Short mmCIF file of C-alpha atoms in Angstrom, two decimals:
data_model
loop_
_atom_site.label_atom_id
_atom_site.label_comp_id
_atom_site.label_asym_id
_atom_site.label_seq_id
_atom_site.Cartn_x
_atom_site.Cartn_y
_atom_site.Cartn_z
CA UNK V 1 -33.44 4.27 34.56
CA UNK V 2 -36.19 2.71 36.68
CA UNK V 3 -37.38 4.78 39.63
CA UNK V 4 -36.68 3.91 43.27
CA UNK V 5 -34.03 1.25 42.79
CA UNK V 6 -32.58 -0.81 45.62
CA UNK V 7 -28.79 -0.73 45.36
CA UNK V 8 -25.98 -2.24 47.42
CA UNK V 9 -22.30 -1.40 46.99
CA UNK V 10 -18.80 -2.21 48.21
CA UNK V 11 -15.92 0.25 48.27
CA UNK V 12 -12.27 -0.43 49.05
CA UNK V 13 -8.89 1.05 48.14
CA UNK V 14 -5.27 -0.05 48.67
CA UNK V 15 -4.71 2.12 51.75
CA UNK V 16 -8.28 1.93 53.02
CA UNK V 17 -8.09 5.45 54.39
CA UNK V 18 -9.47 8.07 52.00
CA UNK V 19 -11.04 6.82 48.76
CA UNK V 20 -12.97 4.00 50.44
CA UNK V 21 -15.04 6.43 52.50
CA UNK V 22 -15.14 9.34 50.05
CA UNK V 23 -16.63 7.17 47.32
CA UNK V 24 -19.09 5.57 49.75
CA UNK V 25 -20.34 8.99 50.81
CA UNK V 26 -20.60 10.18 47.20
CA UNK V 27 -22.61 7.07 46.22
CA UNK V 28 -24.99 7.57 49.12
CA UNK V 29 -25.55 11.24 48.34
CA UNK V 30 -26.14 10.62 44.62
CA UNK V 31 -28.52 7.71 45.26
CA UNK V 32 -30.60 9.77 47.68
CA UNK V 33 -30.80 12.65 45.20
CA UNK V 34 -32.19 10.24 42.58
CA UNK V 35 -34.71 8.70 44.96
CA UNK V 36 -32.95 5.32 45.25
CA UNK V 37 -32.18 3.37 48.42
CA UNK V 38 -28.56 2.29 48.86
CA UNK V 39 -26.37 0.58 51.41
CA UNK V 40 -22.59 0.76 51.04
CA UNK V 41 -20.21 -1.70 52.70
CA UNK V 42 -16.79 -0.13 53.27
CA UNK V 43 -13.69 -2.32 53.46
CA UNK V 44 -11.22 0.18 54.88
CA UNK V 45 -8.29 0.26 57.25
CA UNK V 46 -10.66 -0.23 60.21
CA UNK V 47 -12.04 -3.44 58.74
CA UNK V 48 -15.43 -4.12 57.19
CA UNK V 49 -18.09 -1.62 58.22
CA UNK V 50 -21.80 -1.54 57.34
CA UNK V 51 -21.59 -5.16 56.17
CA UNK V 52 -24.19 -6.23 53.62
CA UNK V 53 -26.45 -9.08 54.68
CA UNK V 54 -27.43 -11.89 52.34
CA UNK V 55 -31.03 -10.63 52.47
CA UNK V 56 -30.02 -7.12 51.41
CA UNK V 57 -27.96 -8.48 48.52
CA UNK V 58 -30.79 -10.77 47.40
CA UNK V 59 -33.27 -7.87 47.42
CA UNK V 60 -30.99 -5.47 45.51
CA UNK V 61 -31.69 -4.51 41.91
CA UNK V 62 -28.04 -3.63 41.25
CA UNK V 63 -24.64 -4.06 42.91
CA UNK V 64 -21.89 -1.44 42.57
CA UNK V 65 -18.31 -2.60 43.19
CA UNK V 66 -15.89 0.34 43.41
CA UNK V 67 -12.64 -1.39 44.32
CA UNK V 68 -8.93 -0.66 44.30
CA UNK V 69 -7.60 -3.93 45.71
CA UNK V 70 -10.07 -6.43 44.35
CA UNK V 71 -12.34 -8.75 46.30
CA UNK V 72 -11.73 -12.10 47.94
CA UNK V 73 -13.28 -15.23 46.53
CA UNK V 74 -15.77 -15.29 49.40
CA UNK V 75 -16.80 -11.70 48.70
CA UNK V 76 -17.28 -12.34 45.00
CA UNK V 77 -19.41 -15.41 45.72
CA UNK V 78 -21.91 -13.22 47.59
CA UNK V 79 -22.99 -11.55 44.35
CA UNK V 80 -23.40 -14.59 42.10
CA UNK V 81 -26.37 -14.07 39.80
CA UNK V 82 -26.73 -10.33 40.54
CA UNK V 83 -26.45 -7.41 38.11
CA UNK V 84 -23.07 -5.92 39.00
CA UNK V 85 -21.45 -2.65 37.90
CA UNK V 86 -17.67 -2.67 38.47
CA UNK V 87 -15.44 0.40 38.42
CA UNK V 88 -11.96 1.23 39.70
CA UNK V 89 -12.05 3.21 42.93
CA UNK V 90 -9.74 5.83 41.42
CA UNK V 91 -12.31 6.50 38.68
CA UNK V 92 -15.47 6.27 40.77
CA UNK V 93 -15.22 9.60 42.57
CA UNK V 94 -15.07 11.65 39.38
CA UNK V 95 -17.69 9.55 37.57
CA UNK V 96 -20.48 9.26 40.13
CA UNK V 97 -23.16 10.54 37.72
CA UNK V 98 -21.96 8.14 35.02
CA UNK V 99 -22.16 5.16 37.38
CA UNK V 100 -25.86 5.65 38.03
CA UNK V 101 -26.74 6.50 34.43
CA UNK V 102 -24.97 3.37 33.15
CA UNK V 103 -26.40 0.90 35.69
CA UNK V 104 -29.11 -0.48 33.35
CA UNK V 105 -26.83 -0.80 30.31
CA UNK V 106 -23.36 -1.64 31.66
CA UNK V 107 -24.15 -3.93 34.59
CA UNK V 108 -23.24 -7.58 34.06
CA UNK V 109 -24.58 -10.80 35.48
CA UNK V 110 -21.99 -11.97 37.93
CA UNK V 111 -20.52 -15.25 39.19
CA UNK V 112 -17.72 -15.94 41.63
CA UNK V 113 -16.04 -18.40 39.26
CA UNK V 114 -14.45 -16.41 36.43
CA UNK V 115 -14.95 -19.36 34.08
CA UNK V 116 -18.74 -19.31 34.45
CA UNK V 117 -21.06 -17.53 32.04
CA UNK V 118 -24.49 -16.34 33.11
CA UNK V 119 -26.85 -15.53 30.28
CA UNK V 120 -24.82 -13.92 27.51
CA UNK V 121 -22.41 -12.07 29.78
CA UNK V 122 -18.97 -13.43 30.56
CA UNK V 123 -17.83 -12.74 34.08
CA UNK V 124 -14.69 -10.69 34.45
CA UNK V 125 -11.90 -12.16 36.57
CA UNK V 126 -9.67 -10.24 38.95
CA UNK V 127 -6.78 -8.46 37.26
CA UNK V 128 -3.13 -8.85 38.16
CA UNK V 129 -3.13 -5.22 39.30
CA UNK V 130 -5.96 -5.89 41.76
CA UNK V 131 -3.92 -8.75 43.27
CA UNK V 132 -0.85 -6.52 43.56
CA UNK V 133 -2.93 -3.82 45.24
CA UNK V 134 -4.23 -6.38 47.74
CA UNK V 135 -0.63 -7.11 48.71
CA UNK V 136 0.35 -3.46 48.95
CA UNK V 137 -2.75 -2.70 51.02
CA UNK V 138 -1.89 -5.44 53.52
CA UNK V 139 1.75 -4.31 53.78
CA UNK V 140 0.98 -0.61 54.34
CA UNK V 141 0.17 -0.89 58.10
CA UNK V 142 3.50 -2.65 58.65
CA UNK V 143 5.38 0.11 56.83
CA UNK V 144 3.45 2.92 58.51
CA UNK V 145 3.56 1.51 62.04
CA UNK V 146 7.20 0.46 61.77
CA UNK V 147 8.27 3.71 60.14
CA UNK V 148 6.65 5.86 62.82
CA UNK V 149 8.35 3.86 65.58
CA UNK V 150 11.76 4.16 63.90
CA UNK V 151 11.24 7.90 63.45
CA UNK V 152 10.14 8.22 67.09
CA UNK V 153 13.28 6.42 68.29
CA UNK V 154 15.51 8.69 66.20
CA UNK V 155 13.69 11.76 67.48
CA UNK V 156 14.15 10.66 71.11
CA UNK V 157 17.88 10.19 70.48
CA UNK V 158 18.03 13.73 69.06
CA UNK V 159 16.45 14.98 72.29
CA UNK V 160 19.25 13.39 74.28
CA UNK V 161 17.98 9.96 75.29
CA UNK V 162 20.68 7.27 75.25
CA UNK V 163 20.91 4.67 72.50
CA UNK V 164 22.49 1.38 73.55
CA UNK V 165 22.12 -1.92 71.73
CA UNK V 166 22.33 -5.41 73.22
CA UNK V 167 26.00 -5.85 72.36
CA UNK V 168 26.88 -3.13 74.86
CA UNK V 169 24.81 -4.42 77.78
CA UNK V 170 21.21 -3.73 78.70
CA UNK V 171 19.46 -2.20 75.67
CA UNK V 172 18.08 1.31 75.97
CA UNK V 173 14.43 2.27 75.48
CA UNK V 174 15.22 3.95 72.16
CA UNK V 175 16.88 0.79 70.85
CA UNK V 176 13.85 -1.30 71.84
CA UNK V 177 11.44 1.10 70.09
CA UNK V 178 13.60 1.19 66.96
CA UNK V 179 13.93 -2.61 66.89
CA UNK V 180 10.16 -3.06 67.13
CA UNK V 181 9.78 -0.58 64.28
CA UNK V 182 12.22 -2.48 62.08
CA UNK V 183 10.15 -5.63 62.64
CA UNK V 184 7.47 -3.91 60.59
CA UNK V 185 9.92 -3.48 57.72
CA UNK V 186 11.08 -7.09 58.11
CA UNK V 187 7.59 -8.54 57.77
CA UNK V 188 6.17 -6.15 55.17
CA UNK V 189 7.74 -8.17 52.32
CA UNK V 190 6.38 -11.62 53.29
CA UNK V 191 2.99 -10.07 54.14
CA UNK V 192 2.85 -8.40 50.73
CA UNK V 193 3.68 -11.63 48.92
CA UNK V 194 1.25 -13.66 51.05
CA UNK V 195 -1.67 -11.34 50.38
CA UNK V 196 -0.94 -11.21 46.65
CA UNK V 197 -1.05 -15.01 46.59
CA UNK V 198 -4.18 -15.27 48.76
CA UNK V 199 -5.93 -12.67 46.60
CA UNK V 200 -5.49 -15.07 43.68
CA UNK V 201 -6.02 -18.45 45.36
CA UNK V 202 -7.50 -17.65 48.80
CA UNK V 203 -6.30 -19.05 52.15
CA UNK V 204 -4.33 -22.13 50.97
CA UNK V 205 -1.80 -19.85 49.26
CA UNK V 206 -1.18 -17.58 52.26
CA UNK V 207 1.23 -19.62 54.43
CA UNK V 208 3.49 -20.93 51.62
CA UNK V 209 3.79 -17.46 50.10
CA UNK V 210 4.57 -15.88 53.48
CA UNK V 211 7.33 -18.36 54.30
CA UNK V 212 8.87 -18.37 50.83
CA UNK V 213 8.89 -14.55 50.63
CA UNK V 214 10.49 -14.41 54.08
CA UNK V 215 13.20 -16.78 52.83
CA UNK V 216 13.72 -14.70 49.68
CA UNK V 217 14.17 -11.52 51.70
CA UNK V 218 16.57 -12.98 54.29
CA UNK V 219 20.08 -12.50 52.94
CA UNK V 220 21.57 -14.53 55.80
CA UNK V 221 19.50 -17.59 54.89
CA UNK V 222 20.15 -17.16 51.16
CA UNK V 223 23.81 -16.26 51.54
CA UNK V 224 23.42 -13.25 49.25
CA UNK V 225 24.44 -9.60 49.51
CA UNK V 226 20.84 -8.38 49.77
CA UNK V 227 17.29 -9.68 50.05
CA UNK V 228 14.88 -9.99 47.14
CA UNK V 229 12.83 -7.06 48.47
CA UNK V 230 9.47 -6.07 47.05
CA UNK V 231 10.47 -7.40 43.60
CA UNK V 232 10.70 -10.87 45.10
CA UNK V 233 7.36 -10.44 46.86
CA UNK V 234 5.66 -9.53 43.58
CA UNK V 235 7.19 -12.38 41.56
CA UNK V 236 6.74 -15.05 44.23
CA UNK V 237 3.30 -13.86 45.30
CA UNK V 238 1.99 -14.07 41.73
CA UNK V 239 3.74 -17.36 40.97
CA UNK V 240 2.56 -19.09 44.15
CA UNK V 241 -0.93 -17.65 43.82
CA UNK V 242 -1.47 -18.98 40.30
CA UNK V 243 0.19 -22.30 41.17
CA UNK V 244 -2.18 -22.84 44.11
CA UNK V 245 -5.13 -21.62 42.01
CA UNK V 246 -4.36 -24.44 39.58
CA UNK V 247 -3.57 -26.94 42.36
CA UNK V 248 -6.99 -26.41 44.00
CA UNK V 249 -8.68 -27.76 40.88
CA UNK V 250 -6.98 -31.16 41.27
CA UNK V 251 -9.43 -33.94 42.18
CA UNK V 252 -8.02 -36.68 44.43
CA UNK V 253 -11.09 -38.68 45.34
CA UNK V 254 -13.48 -38.46 48.26
CA UNK V 255 -11.02 -39.76 50.87
CA UNK V 256 -8.11 -37.41 50.08
CA UNK V 257 -9.92 -34.31 48.84
CA UNK V 258 -10.43 -32.83 52.36
CA UNK V 259 -6.65 -32.92 52.87
CA UNK V 260 -5.91 -30.92 49.73
CA UNK V 261 -6.28 -27.40 51.15
CA UNK V 262 -5.00 -28.01 54.67
CA UNK V 263 -2.08 -30.36 54.04
CA UNK V 264 -1.14 -31.15 50.44
CA UNK V 265 -1.22 -27.63 48.98
CA UNK V 266 0.90 -26.02 51.75
CA UNK V 267 3.37 -28.92 51.77
CA UNK V 268 3.87 -29.24 48.01
CA UNK V 269 3.87 -25.48 47.37
CA UNK V 270 6.35 -24.79 50.16
CA UNK V 271 8.63 -27.60 49.01
CA UNK V 272 8.59 -26.63 45.32
CA UNK V 273 8.89 -22.87 45.73
CA UNK V 274 11.13 -23.07 48.79
CA UNK V 275 13.74 -25.05 46.84
CA UNK V 276 13.31 -22.90 43.72
CA UNK V 277 13.68 -19.74 45.79
CA UNK V 278 16.79 -20.92 47.59
CA UNK V 279 18.63 -22.02 44.46
CA UNK V 280 17.22 -19.83 41.67
CA UNK V 281 14.59 -17.17 42.33
CA UNK V 282 16.06 -15.79 45.55
CA UNK V 283 19.61 -15.23 44.25
CA UNK V 284 18.38 -13.78 40.93
CA UNK V 285 15.92 -11.37 42.56
CA UNK V 286 18.50 -10.45 45.21
CA UNK V 287 21.00 -9.55 42.50
CA UNK V 288 18.37 -7.41 40.74
CA UNK V 289 17.41 -5.65 43.97
CA UNK V 290 21.05 -5.22 44.96
CA UNK V 291 21.86 -3.74 41.55
CA UNK V 292 18.96 -1.32 41.81
CA UNK V 293 19.98 -0.17 45.28
CA UNK V 294 23.62 0.15 44.17
CA UNK V 295 22.52 2.31 41.24
CA UNK V 296 20.55 4.58 43.56
CA UNK V 297 23.48 4.77 46.00
CA UNK V 298 25.89 5.79 43.25
CA UNK V 299 23.61 8.10 41.28
CA UNK V 300 25.41 11.35 40.36
CA UNK V 301 24.42 14.35 42.51
CA UNK V 302 23.19 16.14 39.39
CA UNK V 303 20.62 13.37 38.82
CA UNK V 304 19.26 13.17 42.37
CA UNK V 305 16.85 16.05 41.84
CA UNK V 306 15.46 14.41 38.69
CA UNK V 307 15.04 11.08 40.51
CA UNK V 308 13.27 12.79 43.42
CA UNK V 309 11.04 14.68 40.98
CA UNK V 310 10.12 11.42 39.21
CA UNK V 311 9.15 9.69 42.47
CA UNK V 312 7.19 12.76 43.58
CA UNK V 313 5.35 12.92 40.26
CA UNK V 314 4.45 9.23 40.54
CA UNK V 315 3.10 9.81 44.05
CA UNK V 316 0.83 12.61 42.81
CA UNK V 317 -0.14 11.07 39.47
CA UNK V 318 -3.22 8.93 40.10
CA UNK V 319 -4.79 9.96 43.42
CA UNK V 320 -3.65 6.97 45.46
CA UNK V 321 -3.83 4.48 42.60
CA UNK V 322 -1.34 1.80 41.50
CA UNK V 323 1.40 4.21 40.38
CA UNK V 324 1.16 6.15 43.63
CA UNK V 325 1.38 2.99 45.73
CA UNK V 326 4.28 1.58 43.70
CA UNK V 327 6.34 4.74 44.23
CA UNK V 328 5.39 4.96 47.90
CA UNK V 329 6.25 1.32 48.60
CA UNK V 330 9.55 1.56 46.72
CA UNK V 331 10.53 4.69 48.65
CA UNK V 332 9.64 2.98 51.93
CA UNK V 333 11.78 -0.03 51.02
CA UNK V 334 14.71 2.28 50.24
CA UNK V 335 14.25 3.86 53.67
CA UNK V 336 14.35 0.41 55.26
CA UNK V 337 17.69 -0.31 53.58
CA UNK V 338 19.09 3.04 54.84
CA UNK V 339 19.47 4.32 51.28
#
């Protein structure tokens, strides 16, 4: 490898709490030990820190992208034409030496548009898993914040504070805290679906996916026994995301093209998927989710230990990766439904 390289990097993970900063620190330490200069932009739970400037990116010899929830279209566009080394955040921490040794041989010329080729290298597009992780990452603060408030309300009741809901007069403080907490669980599903869709097709997909996923998870609106839950968020988020991704490529002429992203895409997408969700997708996904919850409610006592062991093993399997987040999100949804 050439001596004294200039390197820039981005790190992010689904939760944005641990791996984002651990990998950033490891990259900085390794680069310094090799005599390279490096700047790492972290996209964690506190937002973007140490943001890379366009000048720093232009001057860099290599770009390292260690991501667990993918990058937005705007982020990817920043590195067009650069030599980029991509690695999953879950693999980066245990392969720091390999990252630097493979920079000259495994870095690829990069473009924001996954259909573009630069030189002889074909640019890799975002994977479905990276889009799912973007949705999970966005939903986590809703689950965490809401869950802590619900737990706090229950703890206060255990200590003797009264619990009175609105049907019995003026609501108590514990009821108010619990209700605010359950708002987090209410909105985690539409937020998850919206961020999955926007990870695929950017901002035009966000609002339609949010509204349609809210509809799919509202059993009163659908007239079903249960909401579509996180299964509905995954299916609708992906479907709406790829639909809008295709829709954005439509060319309507100079006069109408400016209206495509702000008016036509939200209107058409919401109409098409709203109707489909009400009559088809919502009821089907609600039945699937209801069947799954019924199975868990009626599981024989002898099998509960095995089920708990399976979920625990999934949580510990991949150091905060996709399997961990899937199990964690599923368990949180079961908590929301009082399972």
